[in-house]
Amino acid sequence: MAPRHFLILLAVVSSLTDASVGSGVSGTYTGLPYTGFDSNDPNIYRSNDPNIYRSNDPNYIYRSNDPNIAVGRVIFTPSALYCSTTGNYSKNTPYQVNLFNLLNNLSSGAITNRGFTNSVAGEVPDVVFGLTMCYADRNWTECRNCLHEAASGVTLICPFSREMKACDDACVIRYSNESFFSVADLTVAFDNSSNSFVTDIASMNTTRSSLMSRLVGQAAVSELRLANGSNPYTDLHGRSQVMYGLAQCTRDLNASECTRCLEYFVERLSDLYPTNTYGAVKGYSCYVVYKIGDELVITIPPATAASGWDLELSN
């Protein structure tokens, strides 16, 4: 009989029950007992990190060589990811404790602060800086779920990294041992477009330039660092349509840094998608998107109480 693999979540909630997998050395992880697994299972293969096995299912990651970590489910699968690989922290160190405290604060803080928060945990030399934000064209349920999943999943997909940056469809999250607040990161983390195209390139680009320029200026001075709007667009055949757009920055940026980030991303839109009817460029500090035809539905999350959950360190 093939070994069975039962999965445990890093985000620990009171309803979780004891679980075990396969056969092997017993240990504990986040308070839950487990046993090891058979690494000869053909559905599991090693990554470049000898301590990590990955399943053929991309939603799962298996950790083997650490006796305190056997198996876990990655519930956050970002579109873009950066994990530092030098100067890693160790298990049960002050940095890890501070990081887990920070991740808890980021998830709950963004939920109560209308989709954004930045926070600091600990003191030098173990201080951790972190930030998370919801992208405003995703609904609040997707935003809230992304915040929970990102905060609970990043320590599995970036194990022991002192710096991490990730963005998904609904949110962005990052942390570092060095402060990055108030300085725009111009990295293009993820871009996307439609497979439909316009025929009147000049008219489309003029309309897009006018719309996005206006939104950049509005977002930079907005309290939420967010602006959306529309411009009329008429194609070569005389058909009247509407182009919708969104510009958004993380709220730690001042007006000039927000403008710098958005203007760079708008340039990238023009370079990447000169004729597409839809285009989006996401980064760790800002986001721009335009769309012809269908309206962009913008969500400004309400201020709400955060639901309780915790990340826990194993003993």
mmCIF file of C-alpha atoms in Angstrom:
data_model
loop_
_atom_site.group_PDB
_atom_site.id
_atom_site.type_symbol
_atom_site.label_atom_id
_atom_site.label_comp_id
_atom_site.label_asym_id
_atom_site.label_seq_id
_atom_site.Cartn_x
_atom_site.Cartn_y
_atom_site.Cartn_z
ATOM 1 C CA MET A 1 0.000 0.000 0.000
ATOM 2 C CA ALA A 2 1.341 3.418 -0.928
ATOM 3 C CA PRO A 3 2.072 5.712 2.016
ATOM 4 C CA ARG A 4 -0.646 8.181 2.865
ATOM 5 C CA HIS A 5 0.083 11.866 3.337
ATOM 6 C CA PHE A 6 -2.054 13.981 5.583
ATOM 7 C CA LEU A 7 -1.531 17.710 5.445
ATOM 8 C CA ILE A 8 -1.241 20.323 8.177
ATOM 9 C CA LEU A 9 -1.661 24.048 7.766
ATOM 10 C CA LEU A 10 0.860 26.571 8.976
ATOM 11 C CA ALA A 11 -2.030 28.831 9.958
ATOM 12 C CA VAL A 12 -3.139 27.105 13.125
ATOM 13 C CA VAL A 13 -6.756 27.246 14.181
ATOM 14 C CA SER A 14 -8.527 25.619 17.070
ATOM 15 C CA SER A 15 -10.468 23.201 14.855
ATOM 16 C CA LEU A 16 -7.338 21.379 13.658
ATOM 17 C CA THR A 17 -6.984 17.822 14.899
ATOM 18 C CA ASP A 18 -3.951 15.600 15.329
ATOM 19 C CA ALA A 19 -2.533 14.255 12.082
ATOM 20 C CA SER A 20 0.163 11.854 10.982
ATOM 21 C CA VAL A 21 1.769 10.910 7.686
ATOM 22 C CA GLY A 22 3.435 7.748 6.435
ATOM 23 C CA SER A 23 6.027 6.250 8.709
ATOM 24 C CA GLY A 24 9.262 7.531 10.164
ATOM 25 C CA VAL A 25 10.651 9.682 12.954
ATOM 26 C CA SER A 26 8.075 11.357 15.167
ATOM 27 C CA GLY A 27 8.197 15.039 16.053
ATOM 28 C CA THR A 28 6.063 18.112 16.495
ATOM 29 C CA TYR A 29 5.214 21.072 14.311
ATOM 30 C CA THR A 30 2.991 23.928 15.480
ATOM 31 C CA GLY A 31 1.816 21.726 18.300
ATOM 32 C CA LEU A 32 0.578 18.936 16.019
ATOM 33 C CA PRO A 33 2.121 15.434 16.129
ATOM 34 C CA TYR A 34 3.307 13.925 12.873
ATOM 35 C CA THR A 35 5.532 11.170 11.544
ATOM 36 C CA GLY A 36 7.873 11.259 8.585
ATOM 37 C CA PHE A 37 7.103 10.118 5.060
ATOM 38 C CA ASP A 38 8.557 7.754 2.473
ATOM 39 C CA SER A 39 10.759 9.842 0.162
ATOM 40 C CA ASN A 40 10.633 7.061 -2.444
ATOM 41 C CA ASP A 41 7.084 8.074 -3.254
ATOM 42 C CA PRO A 42 7.209 8.822 -7.042
ATOM 43 C CA ASN A 43 4.829 11.749 -6.584
ATOM 44 C CA ILE A 44 7.427 13.629 -4.530
ATOM 45 C CA TYR A 45 10.637 15.062 -5.922
ATOM 46 C CA ARG A 46 13.495 17.086 -4.514
ATOM 47 C CA SER A 47 13.972 20.764 -5.206
ATOM 48 C CA ASN A 48 17.435 22.313 -5.493
ATOM 49 C CA ASP A 49 17.326 22.688 -1.726
ATOM 50 C CA PRO A 50 18.173 19.224 -0.318
ATOM 51 C CA ASN A 51 15.938 19.921 2.668
ATOM 52 C CA ILE A 52 12.834 20.378 0.562
ATOM 53 C CA TYR A 53 10.670 17.963 -1.355
ATOM 54 C CA ARG A 54 7.889 19.198 -3.560
ATOM 55 C CA SER A 55 4.811 17.315 -4.608
ATOM 56 C CA ASN A 56 3.660 17.184 -8.223
ATOM 57 C CA ASP A 57 0.702 19.149 -6.924
ATOM 58 C CA PRO A 58 2.051 22.745 -6.952
ATOM 59 C CA ASN A 59 -0.031 23.620 -3.906
ATOM 60 C CA TYR A 60 2.025 21.402 -1.624
ATOM 61 C CA ILE A 61 5.567 21.440 -0.336
ATOM 62 C CA TYR A 62 7.232 18.751 1.737
ATOM 63 C CA ARG A 63 10.075 19.376 4.195
ATOM 64 C CA SER A 64 11.983 16.329 5.265
ATOM 65 C CA ASN A 65 15.452 16.702 6.744
ATOM 66 C CA ASP A 66 14.430 19.022 9.560
ATOM 67 C CA PRO A 67 13.040 16.607 12.201
ATOM 68 C CA ASN A 68 10.586 19.260 13.346
ATOM 69 C CA ILE A 69 9.039 19.902 9.945
ATOM 70 C CA ALA A 70 7.611 17.024 7.967
ATOM 71 C CA VAL A 71 4.836 18.173 5.724
ATOM 72 C CA GLY A 72 2.805 21.288 5.179
ATOM 73 C CA ARG A 73 0.454 22.789 2.665
ATOM 74 C CA VAL A 74 1.379 25.967 0.846
ATOM 75 C CA ILE A 75 -1.876 27.891 0.821
ATOM 76 C CA PHE A 76 -0.296 30.929 -0.842
ATOM 77 C CA THR A 77 0.826 30.483 -4.452
ATOM 78 C CA PRO A 78 2.069 33.907 -5.593
ATOM 79 C CA SER A 79 2.389 35.086 -9.164
ATOM 80 C CA ALA A 80 5.798 36.569 -8.324
ATOM 81 C CA LEU A 81 8.177 35.674 -5.515
ATOM 82 C CA TYR A 82 11.584 36.711 -4.220
ATOM 83 C CA CYS A 83 13.280 34.889 -1.320
ATOM 84 C CA SER A 84 16.694 35.925 -0.058
ATOM 85 C CA THR A 85 19.202 33.092 0.201
ATOM 86 C CA THR A 86 22.055 34.607 2.202
ATOM 87 C CA GLY A 87 22.196 35.376 5.906
ATOM 88 C CA ASN A 88 19.224 33.161 6.639
ATOM 89 C CA TYR A 89 17.815 33.104 10.154
ATOM 90 C CA SER A 90 17.646 29.921 12.225
ATOM 91 C CA LYS A 91 14.761 28.190 13.868
ATOM 92 C CA ASN A 92 13.561 29.440 17.277
ATOM 93 C CA THR A 93 15.770 32.526 17.109
ATOM 94 C CA PRO A 94 14.612 36.050 18.020
ATOM 95 C CA TYR A 95 14.352 36.916 14.319
ATOM 96 C CA GLN A 96 11.917 34.070 13.689
ATOM 97 C CA VAL A 97 9.836 35.032 16.714
ATOM 98 C CA ASN A 98 9.731 38.639 15.511
ATOM 99 C CA LEU A 99 8.858 37.548 11.979
ATOM 100 C CA PHE A 100 5.911 35.454 13.136
ATOM 101 C CA ASN A 101 4.679 38.331 15.286
ATOM 102 C CA LEU A 102 5.032 40.660 12.325
ATOM 103 C CA LEU A 103 3.104 38.357 9.973
ATOM 104 C CA ASN A 104 0.236 38.133 12.446
ATOM 105 C CA ASN A 105 0.176 41.924 12.685
ATOM 106 C CA LEU A 106 0.282 42.397 8.917
ATOM 107 C CA SER A 107 -2.743 40.230 8.238
ATOM 108 C CA SER A 108 -4.922 41.667 10.984
ATOM 109 C CA GLY A 109 -3.663 45.220 10.460
ATOM 110 C CA ALA A 110 -4.463 45.312 6.757
ATOM 111 C CA ILE A 111 -7.962 43.976 7.401
ATOM 112 C CA THR A 112 -8.712 46.706 9.925
ATOM 113 C CA ASN A 113 -6.924 49.426 7.924
ATOM 114 C CA ARG A 114 -8.779 49.189 4.615
ATOM 115 C CA GLY A 115 -6.439 46.828 2.836
ATOM 116 C CA PHE A 116 -2.992 48.128 3.783
ATOM 117 C CA THR A 117 -0.600 48.128 6.698
ATOM 118 C CA ASN A 118 3.099 48.338 7.421
ATOM 119 C CA SER A 119 4.671 47.306 10.696
ATOM 120 C CA VAL A 120 7.912 46.674 12.578
ATOM 121 C CA ALA A 121 8.624 43.872 15.041
ATOM 122 C CA GLY A 122 11.586 43.512 17.384
ATOM 123 C CA GLU A 123 14.790 45.481 17.780
ATOM 124 C CA VAL A 124 18.181 45.555 16.078
ATOM 125 C CA PRO A 125 19.810 43.166 15.242
ATOM 126 C CA ASP A 126 16.650 41.047 14.973
ATOM 127 C CA VAL A 127 14.215 43.708 13.759
ATOM 128 C CA VAL A 128 11.802 42.827 10.935
ATOM 129 C CA PHE A 129 10.031 45.356 8.698
ATOM 130 C CA GLY A 130 6.909 44.307 6.834
ATOM 131 C CA LEU A 131 4.134 45.538 4.590
ATOM 132 C CA THR A 132 1.044 44.169 2.904
ATOM 133 C CA MET A 133 -1.602 45.650 0.595
ATOM 134 C CA CYS A 134 -4.682 44.478 -1.280
ATOM 135 C CA TYR A 135 -4.953 45.311 -4.967
ATOM 136 C CA ALA A 136 -8.062 47.452 -5.313
ATOM 137 C CA ASP A 137 -9.569 45.685 -8.337
ATOM 138 C CA ARG A 138 -10.101 42.477 -6.370
ATOM 139 C CA ASN A 139 -13.136 42.015 -4.162
ATOM 140 C CA TRP A 140 -12.885 42.185 -0.388
ATOM 141 C CA THR A 141 -13.317 38.439 0.119
ATOM 142 C CA GLU A 142 -10.396 37.720 -2.218
ATOM 143 C CA CYS A 143 -8.384 40.421 -0.485
ATOM 144 C CA ARG A 144 -9.027 39.082 3.003
ATOM 145 C CA ASN A 145 -8.289 35.499 1.967
ATOM 146 C CA CYS A 146 -5.060 36.554 0.278
ATOM 147 C CA LEU A 147 -3.919 38.410 3.400
ATOM 148 C CA HIS A 148 -4.457 35.342 5.575
ATOM 149 C CA GLU A 149 -2.926 32.923 3.086
ATOM 150 C CA ALA A 150 0.082 35.113 2.345
ATOM 151 C CA ALA A 151 0.936 35.685 6.004
ATOM 152 C CA SER A 152 0.593 31.992 6.791
ATOM 153 C CA GLY A 153 2.297 30.652 3.664
ATOM 154 C CA VAL A 154 5.395 32.763 3.097
ATOM 155 C CA THR A 155 7.478 31.034 5.754
ATOM 156 C CA LEU A 156 6.888 27.742 3.967
ATOM 157 C CA ILE A 157 7.727 28.944 0.484
ATOM 158 C CA CYS A 158 10.630 31.119 1.702
ATOM 159 C CA PRO A 159 11.929 29.080 4.630
ATOM 160 C CA PHE A 160 14.347 30.997 6.861
ATOM 161 C CA SER A 161 14.758 33.884 4.396
ATOM 162 C CA ARG A 162 15.501 37.250 5.989
ATOM 163 C CA GLU A 163 13.879 39.050 3.073
ATOM 164 C CA MET A 164 10.818 38.084 1.061
ATOM 165 C CA LYS A 165 8.644 39.781 -1.557
ATOM 166 C CA ALA A 166 5.561 38.207 -3.115
ATOM 167 C CA CYS A 167 2.495 39.293 -5.026
ATOM 168 C CA ASP A 168 -0.628 37.397 -5.958
ATOM 169 C CA ASP A 169 -3.751 38.390 -7.870
ATOM 170 C CA ALA A 170 -5.279 39.954 -4.775
ATOM 171 C CA CYS A 171 -2.441 41.177 -2.544
ATOM 172 C CA VAL A 172 1.240 41.941 -2.091
ATOM 173 C CA ILE A 173 3.330 41.099 0.971
ATOM 174 C CA ARG A 174 6.967 41.724 1.820
ATOM 175 C CA TYR A 175 9.306 41.735 4.792
ATOM 176 C CA SER A 176 12.989 42.395 5.395
ATOM 177 C CA ASN A 177 15.574 42.856 8.113
ATOM 178 C CA GLU A 178 16.259 46.288 6.570
ATOM 179 C CA SER A 179 13.741 49.109 6.311
ATOM 180 C CA PHE A 180 12.271 49.617 2.844
ATOM 181 C CA PHE A 181 9.444 51.951 3.840
ATOM 182 C CA SER A 182 8.923 55.194 1.903
ATOM 183 C CA VAL A 183 11.152 54.176 -1.030
ATOM 184 C CA ALA A 184 9.468 52.855 -4.174
ATOM 185 C CA ASP A 185 10.579 49.442 -5.429
ATOM 186 C CA LEU A 186 10.439 49.671 -9.239
ATOM 187 C CA THR A 187 10.645 45.936 -9.791
ATOM 188 C CA VAL A 188 8.027 44.725 -12.264
ATOM 189 C CA ALA A 189 6.943 41.620 -10.412
ATOM 190 C CA PHE A 190 4.140 40.496 -12.694
ATOM 191 C CA ASP A 191 2.451 41.652 -15.880
ATOM 192 C CA ASN A 192 -0.615 40.428 -17.711
ATOM 193 C CA SER A 193 -2.637 41.273 -20.817
ATOM 194 C CA SER A 194 -5.564 40.270 -22.996
ATOM 195 C CA ASN A 195 -5.306 38.364 -26.256
ATOM 196 C CA SER A 196 -7.466 40.931 -28.035
ATOM 197 C CA PHE A 197 -6.001 43.926 -29.839
ATOM 198 C CA VAL A 198 -6.993 47.302 -31.220
ATOM 199 C CA THR A 199 -6.465 48.377 -34.822
ATOM 200 C CA ASP A 200 -6.139 52.104 -34.183
ATOM 201 C CA ILE A 201 -2.897 52.102 -32.230
ATOM 202 C CA ALA A 202 -2.427 55.862 -32.203
ATOM 203 C CA SER A 203 -5.891 56.607 -30.842
ATOM 204 C CA MET A 204 -5.661 53.880 -28.210
ATOM 205 C CA ASN A 205 -2.280 55.029 -26.957
ATOM 206 C CA THR A 206 -3.369 58.676 -26.855
ATOM 207 C CA THR A 207 -6.427 57.708 -24.821
ATOM 208 C CA ARG A 208 -4.404 55.494 -22.495
ATOM 209 C CA SER A 209 -1.705 58.105 -21.970
ATOM 210 C CA SER A 210 -4.257 60.769 -21.079
ATOM 211 C CA LEU A 211 -6.182 58.472 -18.720
ATOM 212 C CA MET A 212 -3.205 57.019 -16.893
ATOM 213 C CA SER A 213 -1.460 60.391 -16.549
ATOM 214 C CA ARG A 214 -4.537 61.767 -14.824
ATOM 215 C CA LEU A 215 -4.836 58.741 -12.530
ATOM 216 C CA VAL A 216 -1.158 58.906 -11.562
ATOM 217 C CA GLY A 217 -1.582 62.486 -10.392
ATOM 218 C CA GLN A 218 -4.759 61.678 -8.475
ATOM 219 C CA ALA A 219 -3.385 58.534 -6.818
ATOM 220 C CA ALA A 220 -0.227 60.303 -5.644
ATOM 221 C CA VAL A 221 -2.200 62.789 -3.539
ATOM 222 C CA SER A 222 -4.996 60.426 -2.484
ATOM 223 C CA GLU A 223 -5.101 59.376 1.165
ATOM 224 C CA LEU A 224 -5.458 55.774 -0.027
ATOM 225 C CA ARG A 225 -2.805 56.262 -2.753
ATOM 226 C CA LEU A 226 -5.445 55.031 -5.180
ATOM 227 C CA ALA A 227 -7.308 56.442 -8.189
ATOM 228 C CA ASN A 228 -9.541 54.971 -10.844
ATOM 229 C CA GLY A 229 -11.459 56.485 -13.726
ATOM 230 C CA SER A 230 -12.291 56.284 -17.420
ATOM 231 C CA ASN A 231 -11.886 58.068 -20.761
ATOM 232 C CA PRO A 232 -13.963 57.719 -23.927
ATOM 233 C CA TYR A 233 -12.239 55.886 -26.759
ATOM 234 C CA THR A 234 -13.281 55.862 -30.425
ATOM 235 C CA ASP A 235 -11.724 53.309 -32.774
ATOM 236 C CA LEU A 236 -11.022 53.519 -36.518
ATOM 237 C CA HIS A 237 -14.536 52.365 -37.330
ATOM 238 C CA GLY A 238 -16.107 55.155 -35.334
ATOM 239 C CA ARG A 239 -17.256 52.855 -32.555
ATOM 240 C CA SER A 240 -17.396 54.581 -29.194
ATOM 241 C CA GLN A 241 -16.048 52.625 -26.261
ATOM 242 C CA VAL A 242 -14.743 53.362 -22.786
ATOM 243 C CA MET A 243 -11.256 52.791 -21.409
ATOM 244 C CA TYR A 244 -11.038 52.217 -17.669
ATOM 245 C CA GLY A 245 -7.917 52.525 -15.549
ATOM 246 C CA LEU A 246 -6.513 52.140 -12.054
ATOM 247 C CA ALA A 247 -3.350 53.443 -10.387
ATOM 248 C CA GLN A 248 -2.383 52.352 -6.874
ATOM 249 C CA CYS A 249 0.622 52.702 -4.556
ATOM 250 C CA THR A 250 1.453 51.290 -1.163
ATOM 251 C CA ARG A 251 0.509 53.912 1.406
ATOM 252 C CA ASP A 252 3.960 54.188 2.946
ATOM 253 C CA LEU A 253 5.060 56.164 -0.135
ATOM 254 C CA ASN A 254 4.849 59.933 -0.234
ATOM 255 C CA ALA A 255 3.427 61.696 -3.302
ATOM 256 C CA SER A 256 6.728 61.983 -5.161
ATOM 257 C CA GLU A 257 7.726 58.339 -4.636
ATOM 258 C CA CYS A 258 4.253 57.162 -5.591
ATOM 259 C CA THR A 259 4.420 59.271 -8.761
ATOM 260 C CA ARG A 260 7.883 57.918 -9.612
ATOM 261 C CA CYS A 261 6.692 54.333 -9.301
ATOM 262 C CA LEU A 262 3.451 54.808 -11.215
ATOM 263 C CA GLU A 263 5.032 56.769 -14.052
ATOM 264 C CA TYR A 264 7.620 54.048 -14.550
ATOM 265 C CA PHE A 265 4.934 51.360 -14.612
ATOM 266 C CA VAL A 266 2.805 53.337 -17.077
ATOM 267 C CA GLU A 267 5.839 53.458 -19.368
ATOM 268 C CA ARG A 268 6.150 49.710 -19.025
ATOM 269 C CA LEU A 269 2.474 49.326 -19.990
ATOM 270 C CA SER A 270 3.135 51.179 -23.241
ATOM 271 C CA ASP A 271 6.255 49.135 -23.955
ATOM 272 C CA LEU A 272 4.708 45.770 -23.142
ATOM 273 C CA TYR A 273 1.221 46.234 -24.529
ATOM 274 C CA PRO A 274 1.102 48.777 -27.371
ATOM 275 C CA THR A 275 -2.092 47.315 -28.892
ATOM 276 C CA ASN A 276 -3.717 45.103 -26.229
ATOM 277 C CA THR A 277 -7.213 45.984 -25.041
ATOM 278 C CA TYR A 278 -6.162 45.114 -21.473
ATOM 279 C CA GLY A 279 -2.869 45.364 -19.677
ATOM 280 C CA ALA A 280 -1.651 45.292 -16.086
ATOM 281 C CA VAL A 281 1.724 45.715 -14.403
ATOM 282 C CA LYS A 282 2.115 44.807 -10.739
ATOM 283 C CA GLY A 283 4.995 45.514 -8.433
ATOM 284 C CA TYR A 284 5.805 45.503 -4.747
ATOM 285 C CA SER A 285 5.167 49.247 -4.421
ATOM 286 C CA CYS A 286 2.619 50.109 -7.099
ATOM 287 C CA TYR A 287 0.147 48.777 -9.636
ATOM 288 C CA VAL A 288 -1.337 50.071 -12.901
ATOM 289 C CA VAL A 289 -4.017 48.555 -15.108
ATOM 290 C CA TYR A 290 -6.195 49.662 -18.029
ATOM 291 C CA LYS A 291 -9.061 47.948 -19.809
ATOM 292 C CA ILE A 292 -11.224 48.761 -22.837
ATOM 293 C CA GLY A 293 -14.883 47.808 -22.662
ATOM 294 C CA ASP A 294 -15.543 46.160 -19.315
ATOM 295 C CA GLU A 295 -15.490 48.367 -16.248
ATOM 296 C CA LEU A 296 -12.881 47.766 -13.559
ATOM 297 C CA VAL A 297 -14.726 47.110 -10.328
ATOM 298 C CA ILE A 298 -12.840 48.837 -7.517
ATOM 299 C CA THR A 299 -13.066 47.695 -3.904
ATOM 300 C CA ILE A 300 -12.245 50.070 -1.079
ATOM 301 C CA PRO A 301 -12.299 47.702 1.896
ATOM 302 C CA PRO A 302 -14.304 48.748 4.938
ATOM 303 C CA ALA A 303 -12.618 49.156 8.304
ATOM 304 C CA THR A 304 -13.474 45.921 10.098
ATOM 305 C CA ALA A 305 -12.352 43.859 13.045
ATOM 306 C CA ALA A 306 -9.831 41.188 12.147
ATOM 307 C CA SER A 307 -10.701 37.537 12.692
ATOM 308 C CA GLY A 308 -8.442 35.745 15.142
ATOM 309 C CA TRP A 309 -5.701 33.354 14.046
ATOM 310 C CA ASP A 310 -2.067 32.847 14.935
ATOM 311 C CA LEU A 311 1.158 31.520 13.552
ATOM 312 C CA GLU A 312 2.981 29.424 16.115
ATOM 313 C CA LEU A 313 6.551 28.258 16.477
ATOM 314 C CA SER A 314 7.238 24.593 17.108
ATOM 315 C CA ASN A 315 8.863 23.686 20.382
#
